[in-house]
Amino acid sequence: MALTPERIVGDLIDIYQKVDQGQRLSYEDGVRLFQSPNLTAVGYMANIVRERLHGAKTYFVRNQHINYTNICNKFCKFCSFYAKKGGPAPYQMSIDEVKTRLEWHRDANLTEIHMVGGINPRLPYQYYMDLVSVVKQTLPGVHVKAFTAVEIVEIARQGKVSIDQALADLIEAGLDSLPGGGIEILSDRVHAQLFGKKLNGEEWKNVARAASKLGLKQYATMLYGHIETIEERVDHLVQLRDLQDETQNFLTMTPLSFHPEATELEDIPKPTADTDLRNIAVSRLMLDNFEHIKSFWIMNTVPVTQMALWYGADDADGTVHEYEITYKEGEFGNKSQVLNRENMIKMIEEVHRIPVERDSLYNEIVRDEPLKKERQLVPLNVH
Ligand code: SF4
């Protein structure tokens, strides 16, 4: 018997028809996609949208993450990164130290520096300006993607200026885009229970609107797998979609898999591969006005990211030097989490997708640079 779309999607046929005709899915459709036992059907439909937009292309970027301080006064319950008694020791990088770290990877042909940190009330306004400008001075031409909305609010508070003014000053210093994050999930209930000291959903949206007004591109995320319900995930996606209708300013949406280790929620089991793939797929299906859906391999692991490239994701993020956010102090002996260019290409080609190096704005980069011989996936410091 032929394997027809009708047989694959089963009782999701009405949603399949909307997907086939390019129609917007409703909130109720999103809930059904999360509840359906037929993950294959959900992935199949997400892949139709992914291939309609990008064919087999899978984007990656050469980037370095810098987490400039882990001192933070927000105490989010899902966070293992901030300094606390019995947890990670506090640190705060000087501008010289940031410069040194940038110089470590000067030969890696990086095109993006991604910087986020804790909310450290001892850092003055000028520190943030210097943080951005030292990147531009050390690696001219590189794209600076930095600061969640929570940091933007703190920077404005430090400078005693408006959000608009803080953003304008950061742009002047060299800021190119905002990485997203800071709200985790747009739910007042989850906000009150897990991250009540951070900005709320409306405040987060206002930072996004201010960035949009200034032409500062941004990215969006959703942290799932903690205490949120399926309905709250779908509501988050619908709110992002509405904001994108309004601003047309988001480049990518990244569903982020929660890592409970060393957090106040460590009794919650890690999300399964089903949950990771379903969040990618439903995001792809609900966010019809987002060009790109990313599977961040550090959060999702390499094998799940490879699968995700058939479940709606068209981006695997980057080579990522030094990522400390979901990282247990001392667990691996160093803080380097890297897939080099050859590894990224191997990861993508192994699942029969076409690797495309991109810059932060999704311009394709073609390099006259031979691939190195060793193309095995190296043992990685990832969970
Ligand atoms: Fe601080 Fe960010 Fe961690 Fe919250 S998630 S505690 S704001 S570093």
mmCIF file of N, CA and C in Angstrom, residues 6-7 25 36 44 48 86 106 117 121 133 150-151 163 207 231 242 250 321-322 361 368:
data_model
loop_
_atom_site.group_PDB
_atom_site.id
_atom_site.type_symbol
_atom_site.label_atom_id
_atom_site.label_comp_id
_atom_site.label_asym_id
_atom_site.label_seq_id
_atom_site.Cartn_x
_atom_site.Cartn_y
_atom_site.Cartn_z
ATOM 1 N N GLU A 6 -1.965 11.162 3.601
ATOM 2 C CA GLU A 6 -3.125 10.870 4.446
ATOM 3 C C GLU A 6 -2.805 9.758 5.436
ATOM 4 N N ARG A 7 -2.057 8.761 4.975
ATOM 5 C CA ARG A 7 -1.712 7.654 5.878
ATOM 6 C C ARG A 7 -0.694 8.107 6.914
ATOM 7 N N LEU A 25 -1.758 28.205 11.213
ATOM 8 C CA LEU A 25 -2.347 27.275 12.166
ATOM 9 C C LEU A 25 -2.883 28.035 13.379
ATOM 10 N N SER A 36 -0.479 15.053 20.109
ATOM 11 C CA SER A 36 -0.602 13.888 19.234
ATOM 12 C C SER A 36 0.465 12.835 19.554
ATOM 13 N N TYR A 44 6.850 15.238 9.866
ATOM 14 C CA TYR A 44 6.631 15.204 8.415
ATOM 15 C C TYR A 44 6.077 16.546 7.921
ATOM 16 N N ILE A 48 7.876 19.598 5.586
ATOM 17 C CA ILE A 48 7.307 20.185 4.352
ATOM 18 C C ILE A 48 7.564 21.693 4.354
ATOM 19 N N GLY A 86 28.101 26.878 47.094
ATOM 20 C CA GLY A 86 28.015 25.474 46.709
ATOM 21 C C GLY A 86 27.900 25.287 45.206
ATOM 22 N N ARG A 106 41.581 34.177 17.083
ATOM 23 C CA ARG A 106 41.751 35.124 15.979
ATOM 24 C C ARG A 106 41.851 34.415 14.624
ATOM 25 N N GLY A 117 25.510 37.717 29.852
ATOM 26 C CA GLY A 117 26.018 37.482 31.199
ATOM 27 C C GLY A 117 24.927 37.675 32.227
ATOM 28 N N PRO A 121 25.093 44.103 39.383
ATOM 29 C CA PRO A 121 24.848 45.539 39.624
ATOM 30 C C PRO A 121 26.126 46.346 39.812
ATOM 31 N N SER A 133 32.704 47.596 22.164
ATOM 32 C CA SER A 133 33.702 48.215 21.278
ATOM 33 C C SER A 133 35.012 47.429 21.255
ATOM 34 N N VAL A 150 16.816 41.423 29.502
ATOM 35 C CA VAL A 150 17.041 41.693 30.933
ATOM 36 C C VAL A 150 18.304 42.533 31.108
ATOM 37 N N GLU A 151 19.337 42.186 30.359
ATOM 38 C CA GLU A 151 20.565 42.984 30.422
ATOM 39 C C GLU A 151 20.338 44.395 29.885
ATOM 40 N N ILE A 163 15.415 52.985 27.665
ATOM 41 C CA ILE A 163 15.792 51.787 26.893
ATOM 42 C C ILE A 163 16.249 52.223 25.490
ATOM 43 N N VAL A 207 11.138 45.942 25.023
ATOM 44 C CA VAL A 207 12.542 46.000 24.581
ATOM 45 C C VAL A 207 12.616 45.549 23.115
ATOM 46 N N GLU A 231 -0.065 24.108 26.823
ATOM 47 C CA GLU A 231 -0.845 25.298 26.441
ATOM 48 C C GLU A 231 0.024 26.552 26.543
ATOM 49 N N ASP A 242 2.614 36.936 16.833
ATOM 50 C CA ASP A 242 1.945 38.246 16.797
ATOM 51 C C ASP A 242 2.976 39.374 16.806
ATOM 52 N N PHE A 250 12.402 39.688 13.776
ATOM 53 C CA PHE A 250 13.094 38.494 14.284
ATOM 54 C C PHE A 250 13.647 37.667 13.121
ATOM 55 N N HIS A 321 32.765 28.538 20.492
ATOM 56 C CA HIS A 321 33.898 28.408 21.390
ATOM 57 C C HIS A 321 33.484 28.931 22.758
ATOM 58 N N GLU A 322 33.687 28.150 23.784
ATOM 59 C CA GLU A 322 33.455 28.566 25.182
ATOM 60 C C GLU A 322 32.006 28.890 25.486
ATOM 61 N N LEU A 361 23.333 37.449 9.694
ATOM 62 C CA LEU A 361 22.105 37.913 9.040
ATOM 63 C C LEU A 361 21.663 36.957 7.925
ATOM 64 N N ASP A 368 37.162 30.210 0.073
ATOM 65 C CA ASP A 368 38.176 29.456 -0.644
ATOM 66 C C ASP A 368 39.101 28.850 0.411
#
